[in-house]
Short mmCIF file of C-alpha atoms in Angstrom, two decimals:
data_model
loop_
_atom_site.label_atom_id
_atom_site.label_comp_id
_atom_site.label_asym_id
_atom_site.label_seq_id
_atom_site.Cartn_x
_atom_site.Cartn_y
_atom_site.Cartn_z
CA MET A 1 21.34 -35.91 7.56
CA MET A 2 22.88 -39.35 7.18
CA PHE A 3 25.80 -40.03 4.89
CA GLU A 4 28.46 -42.64 4.40
CA CYS A 5 32.00 -41.31 4.64
CA GLN A 6 34.08 -42.64 1.75
CA THR A 7 37.47 -41.66 3.16
CA ASP A 8 39.18 -39.34 5.61
CA SER A 9 40.19 -36.42 3.40
CA ARG A 10 40.18 -34.12 6.45
CA VAL A 11 43.86 -34.87 7.18
CA MET A 12 44.87 -32.77 4.16
CA PHE A 13 43.32 -29.62 5.61
CA SER A 14 43.73 -27.80 8.91
CA LYS A 15 40.24 -26.36 8.62
CA VAL A 16 37.24 -26.77 6.31
CA LEU A 17 34.85 -23.87 5.72
CA CYS A 18 31.64 -23.69 3.72
CA ILE A 19 30.15 -20.35 2.66
CA SER A 20 26.36 -20.35 2.75
CA LEU A 21 23.33 -18.16 3.33
CA ALA A 22 21.58 -19.33 6.48
CA SER A 23 18.25 -19.07 4.65
CA ARG A 24 19.23 -21.58 1.95
CA THR A 25 18.61 -24.74 3.90
CA ASP A 26 18.39 -26.74 0.66
CA ARG A 27 21.93 -25.77 -0.25
CA ARG A 28 23.17 -26.34 3.31
CA ASP A 29 21.70 -29.84 3.32
CA HIS A 30 23.42 -30.53 0.00
CA ALA A 31 26.77 -29.15 1.22
CA ALA A 32 26.69 -31.10 4.48
CA ASP A 33 26.05 -34.30 2.55
CA GLU A 34 28.83 -33.63 0.01
CA LEU A 35 31.44 -32.69 2.59
CA GLY A 36 30.51 -35.61 4.80
CA ARG A 37 30.79 -38.11 1.97
CA GLN A 38 34.31 -36.89 1.24
CA GLY A 39 35.46 -37.17 4.85
CA LEU A 40 35.63 -33.38 5.14
CA ALA A 41 33.61 -33.14 8.33
CA PRO A 42 33.61 -31.57 10.79
CA PHE A 43 33.49 -28.26 8.98
CA SER A 44 32.32 -24.75 9.86
CA TRP A 45 29.74 -22.57 8.15
CA VAL A 46 30.69 -19.07 7.03
CA SER A 47 27.44 -17.11 7.02
CA ALA A 48 27.16 -15.40 3.65
CA TYR A 49 25.87 -11.89 2.97
CA ASP A 50 22.97 -11.36 0.61
CA GLY A 51 22.54 -8.24 -1.47
CA ALA A 52 20.30 -6.59 1.11
CA SER A 53 22.65 -7.05 4.07
CA GLU A 54 23.93 -4.13 6.11
CA ALA A 55 27.54 -5.09 5.33
CA VAL A 56 26.89 -4.72 1.60
CA GLY A 57 25.16 -1.40 2.14
CA ARG A 58 28.15 -0.14 4.12
CA ALA A 59 30.55 -1.20 1.36
CA PHE A 60 28.60 0.88 -1.17
CA SER A 61 28.11 3.88 1.13
CA ALA A 62 31.81 3.88 2.06
CA ASP A 63 32.67 4.13 -1.64
CA ARG A 64 34.48 0.82 -1.44
CA VAL A 65 32.74 -0.54 -4.56
CA ALA A 66 33.93 0.62 -7.97
CA PRO A 67 31.25 2.84 -9.57
CA PHE A 68 29.52 2.34 -12.91
CA PRO A 69 30.34 3.47 -15.54
CA PRO A 70 32.85 2.23 -16.60
CA CYS A 71 32.15 -1.48 -17.04
CA PHE A 72 34.07 -3.41 -14.38
CA ARG A 73 34.75 -6.22 -16.87
CA CYS A 74 36.08 -4.42 -19.96
CA GLY A 75 36.67 -0.89 -18.64
CA ALA A 76 34.62 0.79 -21.37
CA GLU A 77 32.08 3.53 -20.71
CA ARG A 78 29.61 1.79 -23.04
CA CYS A 79 29.77 -1.86 -24.00
CA ASP A 80 27.85 -5.05 -24.65
CA CYS A 81 28.97 -6.92 -21.52
CA GLU A 82 25.98 -8.63 -19.97
CA ASN A 83 27.11 -7.97 -16.40
CA ARG A 84 28.95 -4.67 -16.43
CA ARG A 85 27.96 -3.18 -13.08
CA LEU A 86 28.87 -4.81 -9.76
CA MET A 87 25.69 -6.06 -8.14
CA PRO A 88 24.99 -6.03 -4.40
CA GLU A 89 24.92 -9.84 -4.48
CA GLN A 90 28.41 -9.92 -6.02
CA VAL A 91 29.65 -7.57 -3.32
CA GLY A 92 28.05 -9.84 -0.72
CA THR A 93 29.92 -12.80 -2.18
CA TRP A 94 33.20 -10.86 -1.95
CA LEU A 95 32.55 -10.00 1.71
CA SER A 96 31.62 -13.62 2.46
CA HIS A 97 34.91 -14.90 1.07
CA GLU A 98 36.75 -12.20 3.04
CA ASP A 99 35.24 -13.61 6.22
CA ALA A 100 36.46 -17.06 5.18
CA TRP A 101 39.98 -15.71 4.62
CA ARG A 102 39.95 -14.20 8.11
CA SER A 103 39.16 -17.64 9.48
CA ALA A 104 41.99 -19.37 7.63
CA ALA A 105 44.13 -21.64 9.79
CA GLU A 106 47.48 -20.52 11.12
CA GLU A 107 49.22 -23.55 9.61
CA GLY A 108 48.60 -25.88 6.71
CA LEU A 109 45.70 -25.39 4.34
CA THR A 110 42.15 -24.19 4.87
CA LEU A 111 39.63 -25.63 2.41
CA ILE A 112 36.95 -23.15 1.35
CA CYS A 113 33.83 -24.36 -0.44
CA GLU A 114 30.61 -22.75 -1.55
CA ASP A 115 27.41 -24.54 -0.61
CA ASP A 116 26.61 -25.81 -4.10
CA VAL A 117 29.90 -27.72 -4.38
CA LYS A 118 29.78 -31.14 -6.02
CA PHE A 119 32.76 -33.49 -5.80
CA THR A 120 33.77 -35.85 -8.57
CA GLU A 121 34.10 -39.61 -8.17
CA ARG A 122 37.90 -39.18 -8.03
CA ALA A 123 37.91 -36.41 -5.41
CA ALA A 124 39.15 -38.56 -2.52
CA GLU A 125 41.85 -40.04 -4.75
CA GLY A 126 42.91 -36.56 -5.83
CA ILE A 127 43.07 -35.23 -2.27
CA ALA A 128 45.23 -38.19 -1.25
CA TRP A 129 47.51 -37.43 -4.20
CA LEU A 130 47.77 -33.79 -3.13
CA ALA A 131 48.77 -34.79 0.40
CA ALA A 132 51.89 -36.46 -1.04
CA GLU A 133 52.69 -33.87 -3.72
CA THR A 134 56.16 -32.45 -3.06
CA GLU A 135 55.93 -29.12 -4.89
CA LEU A 136 52.82 -28.16 -2.92
CA SER A 137 54.21 -29.40 0.41
CA GLY A 138 57.48 -27.56 -0.23
CA ALA A 139 55.70 -24.24 -0.77
CA LEU A 140 53.72 -24.79 2.43
CA GLU A 141 56.83 -25.65 4.43
CA ARG A 142 58.51 -22.46 3.19
CA GLU A 143 55.41 -20.56 4.39
CA GLU A 144 54.90 -18.98 0.99
CA PRO A 145 51.43 -17.71 0.13
CA VAL A 146 49.77 -20.81 -1.36
CA LEU A 147 46.54 -20.97 -3.36
CA LEU A 148 45.28 -24.38 -4.45
CA ARG A 149 42.36 -24.61 -6.90
CA LEU A 150 40.41 -27.86 -6.58
CA GLY A 151 37.26 -27.07 -8.53
CA ARG A 152 35.76 -24.99 -11.31
CA ALA A 153 32.82 -24.94 -13.72
CA LEU A 154 32.00 -28.40 -15.07
CA VAL A 155 33.86 -29.46 -18.22
CA PRO A 156 34.42 -32.91 -19.80
CA GLY A 157 37.85 -32.96 -18.15
CA HIS A 158 36.24 -33.48 -14.75
CA ALA A 159 35.62 -37.10 -15.75
CA SER A 160 39.11 -37.69 -17.14
CA PRO A 161 40.93 -40.84 -15.97
CA ALA A 162 44.29 -39.11 -16.55
CA ALA A 163 46.98 -39.03 -13.89
CA PHE A 164 46.73 -36.08 -11.53
CA ALA A 165 49.00 -33.09 -12.09
CA LEU A 166 49.46 -29.57 -10.78
CA THR A 167 49.39 -26.68 -13.25
CA ARG A 168 49.64 -22.91 -12.92
CA GLN A 169 46.62 -22.38 -15.17
CA PRO A 170 44.20 -19.91 -13.56
CA SER A 171 40.55 -20.89 -13.28
CA MET A 172 37.59 -19.43 -11.45
CA SER A 173 37.68 -21.85 -8.52
CA ASN A 174 35.40 -20.29 -5.91
CA PRO A 175 33.34 -23.51 -5.59
CA CYS A 176 36.32 -25.27 -3.99
CA TYR A 177 39.80 -23.93 -3.22
CA ALA A 178 42.35 -23.98 -0.43
CA LEU A 179 44.80 -21.46 0.96
CA ASN A 180 47.21 -20.99 3.83
CA ARG A 181 47.47 -18.07 6.24
CA PRO A 182 50.08 -16.13 4.17
CA MET A 183 47.76 -16.33 1.15
CA ALA A 184 44.79 -15.23 3.23
CA ASP A 185 46.82 -12.28 4.50
CA LEU A 186 47.82 -11.36 0.94
CA LEU A 187 44.20 -11.40 -0.21
CA LEU A 188 43.04 -9.35 2.77
CA THR A 189 45.75 -6.70 2.54
CA THR A 190 45.03 -6.01 -1.13
CA SER A 191 41.22 -6.21 -1.07
CA ALA A 192 40.32 -2.74 0.14
CA ARG A 193 38.75 -1.80 -3.21
CA ILE A 194 36.03 -4.03 -4.70
CA SER A 195 36.55 -3.48 -8.41
CA THR A 196 35.67 -6.88 -9.85
CA THR A 197 34.12 -10.18 -8.77
CA VAL A 198 35.85 -12.08 -5.99
CA ASP A 199 36.70 -15.07 -8.18
CA ILE A 200 38.53 -12.90 -10.72
CA TYR A 201 40.27 -11.06 -7.89
CA THR A 202 41.38 -14.23 -6.11
CA HIS A 203 42.26 -16.59 -8.92
CA SER A 204 43.40 -14.21 -11.65
CA GLU A 205 44.56 -10.90 -10.16
CA VAL A 206 46.22 -11.91 -6.88
CA ALA A 207 47.19 -15.53 -7.59
CA PRO A 208 50.25 -14.65 -9.75
CA ARG A 209 51.83 -13.03 -6.66
CA ALA A 210 51.75 -16.38 -4.84
CA SER A 211 52.53 -20.05 -5.30
CA HIS A 212 49.30 -20.96 -7.05
CA PHE A 213 48.28 -24.37 -8.30
CA SER A 214 45.35 -26.00 -10.07
CA ILE A 215 44.81 -29.74 -9.88
CA GLU A 216 43.93 -31.51 -13.12
CA PRO A 217 41.61 -33.28 -13.54
CA PRO A 218 39.53 -31.01 -11.27
CA LEU A 219 38.02 -32.54 -8.15
CA ALA A 220 34.84 -30.47 -7.88
CA TYR A 221 32.37 -28.21 -9.64
CA GLU A 222 29.20 -26.37 -8.59
CA ARG A 223 25.53 -27.15 -9.13
CA SER A 224 24.16 -23.68 -9.92
CA TRP A 225 26.25 -22.31 -12.79
CA SER A 226 27.22 -25.69 -14.27
CA THR A 227 24.06 -27.79 -14.00
CA GLY A 228 21.24 -25.55 -12.77
CA GLU A 229 20.28 -28.08 -10.10
CA LEU A 230 20.32 -25.34 -7.45
CA ARG A 231 19.15 -21.75 -7.84
CA SER A 232 21.88 -19.13 -7.60
CA ASP A 233 21.38 -16.24 -5.20
CA ILE A 234 23.99 -14.10 -6.94
CA ARG A 235 22.46 -13.70 -10.40
CA PRO A 236 19.87 -15.46 -12.55
CA LYS A 237 21.17 -18.43 -14.53
CA GLN A 238 19.82 -19.58 -17.89
CA VAL A 239 20.78 -23.17 -17.11
CA TYR A 240 18.53 -23.12 -14.04
CA LEU A 241 15.64 -21.57 -15.99
CA ASP A 242 16.02 -24.12 -18.80
CA ARG A 243 16.05 -26.95 -16.27
CA GLN A 244 12.83 -25.72 -14.64
CA ARG A 245 11.12 -25.29 -18.00
CA ALA A 246 12.11 -28.80 -19.01
CA LEU A 247 10.73 -30.15 -15.75
CA LEU A 248 7.45 -28.27 -16.18
CA SER A 249 6.99 -29.71 -19.66
CA LYS A 250 6.94 -33.21 -18.13
CA LEU A 251 4.37 -32.41 -15.45
CA GLU A 252 0.59 -32.42 -15.63
CA PRO A 253 -1.19 -29.41 -14.09
CA SER A 254 -2.63 -31.79 -11.52
CA ASP A 255 0.84 -32.79 -10.33
CA PRO A 256 1.52 -31.33 -6.84
CA ARG A 257 4.89 -30.07 -8.10
CA TYR A 258 3.45 -28.16 -11.06
CA LEU A 259 2.61 -24.92 -9.29
CA SER A 260 5.94 -24.67 -7.43
CA VAL A 261 7.92 -25.25 -10.64
CA LEU A 262 5.81 -22.66 -12.47
CA GLU A 263 6.43 -20.17 -9.67
CA ALA A 264 10.17 -20.88 -9.84
CA ILE A 265 10.15 -20.14 -13.57
CA GLU A 266 8.25 -16.89 -13.13
CA ALA A 267 10.56 -15.80 -10.31
CA GLU A 268 13.69 -16.49 -12.37
CA GLU A 269 12.25 -14.65 -15.38
CA ALA A 270 11.60 -11.66 -13.10
CA ARG A 271 15.18 -11.86 -11.86
CA PHE A 272 16.43 -11.74 -15.44
CA ARG A 273 14.39 -8.58 -16.08
CA ALA A 274 15.77 -6.96 -12.94
CA PHE A 275 19.30 -8.08 -13.87
CA GLU A 276 19.01 -6.44 -17.30
CA THR A 277 17.64 -3.21 -15.82
CA TYR A 278 20.37 -3.01 -13.18
CA ASN A 279 23.19 -3.58 -15.65
CA ASN A 280 21.70 -1.37 -18.36
CA PRO A 281 19.98 1.46 -16.49
CA SER A 282 19.92 3.78 -19.51
CA GLY A 283 18.30 1.20 -21.76
CA GLU A 284 21.22 1.38 -24.16
CA LYS A 285 24.14 -1.02 -24.49
CA SER A 286 26.51 0.44 -27.02
#
């Protein structure tokens, strides 16, 4: 794939990793293009685990995954939480990020992205600003555990022209974050029990024990949860289904794309039914 590198952002990071299922070549093509455009190549793939992988099966059989009930989100035996039971795909995502942490560089920062990452127009500017930010560099020089959140779900603030700043505000930043070796070690030594999703664990539960920062405005978001441009392999997304339905409404049955879009809609609707059954096996919510 050809791309034009806008800048050399690679100097900010000792290593760049991208988590991706080998089977999702569409997402890998997208990620390679995005990282290349930001000067974040070369990078390395971290092969992700899907819900049917042996590693996920071992995690469940070894009683590493918190059982249901109770709900892993609210702790209640019966509740109205949509996703109350940890799914194999969520466990696979946790294990995939663990592999990324094990690969974290000995020095400096390792950038970890998921394969649906999308960088903003100000991403290169923001990375250059981070490279000169003294509070962040000081924490790295002291070899403190450092977690740096660069991206999160798309909000209007992503397009803000405001001056960059570091905050301590937690956000679910799995699409794009960075950490050093002490932070990777902290995450790995406390991750024996999988009792929530990996983004909550990383950015909410463990982050307060470290020097954790979020850059505002954010530099990245993801294209599955936020925009529905890419299908999620973790759980069905309404935004993706709505996007496919809108596309179908604009196509004539004779259009060569019609059948594939219709099949995508039917597959996502089936995933929603399976998702509801898995999270509500008794057929009752509250």
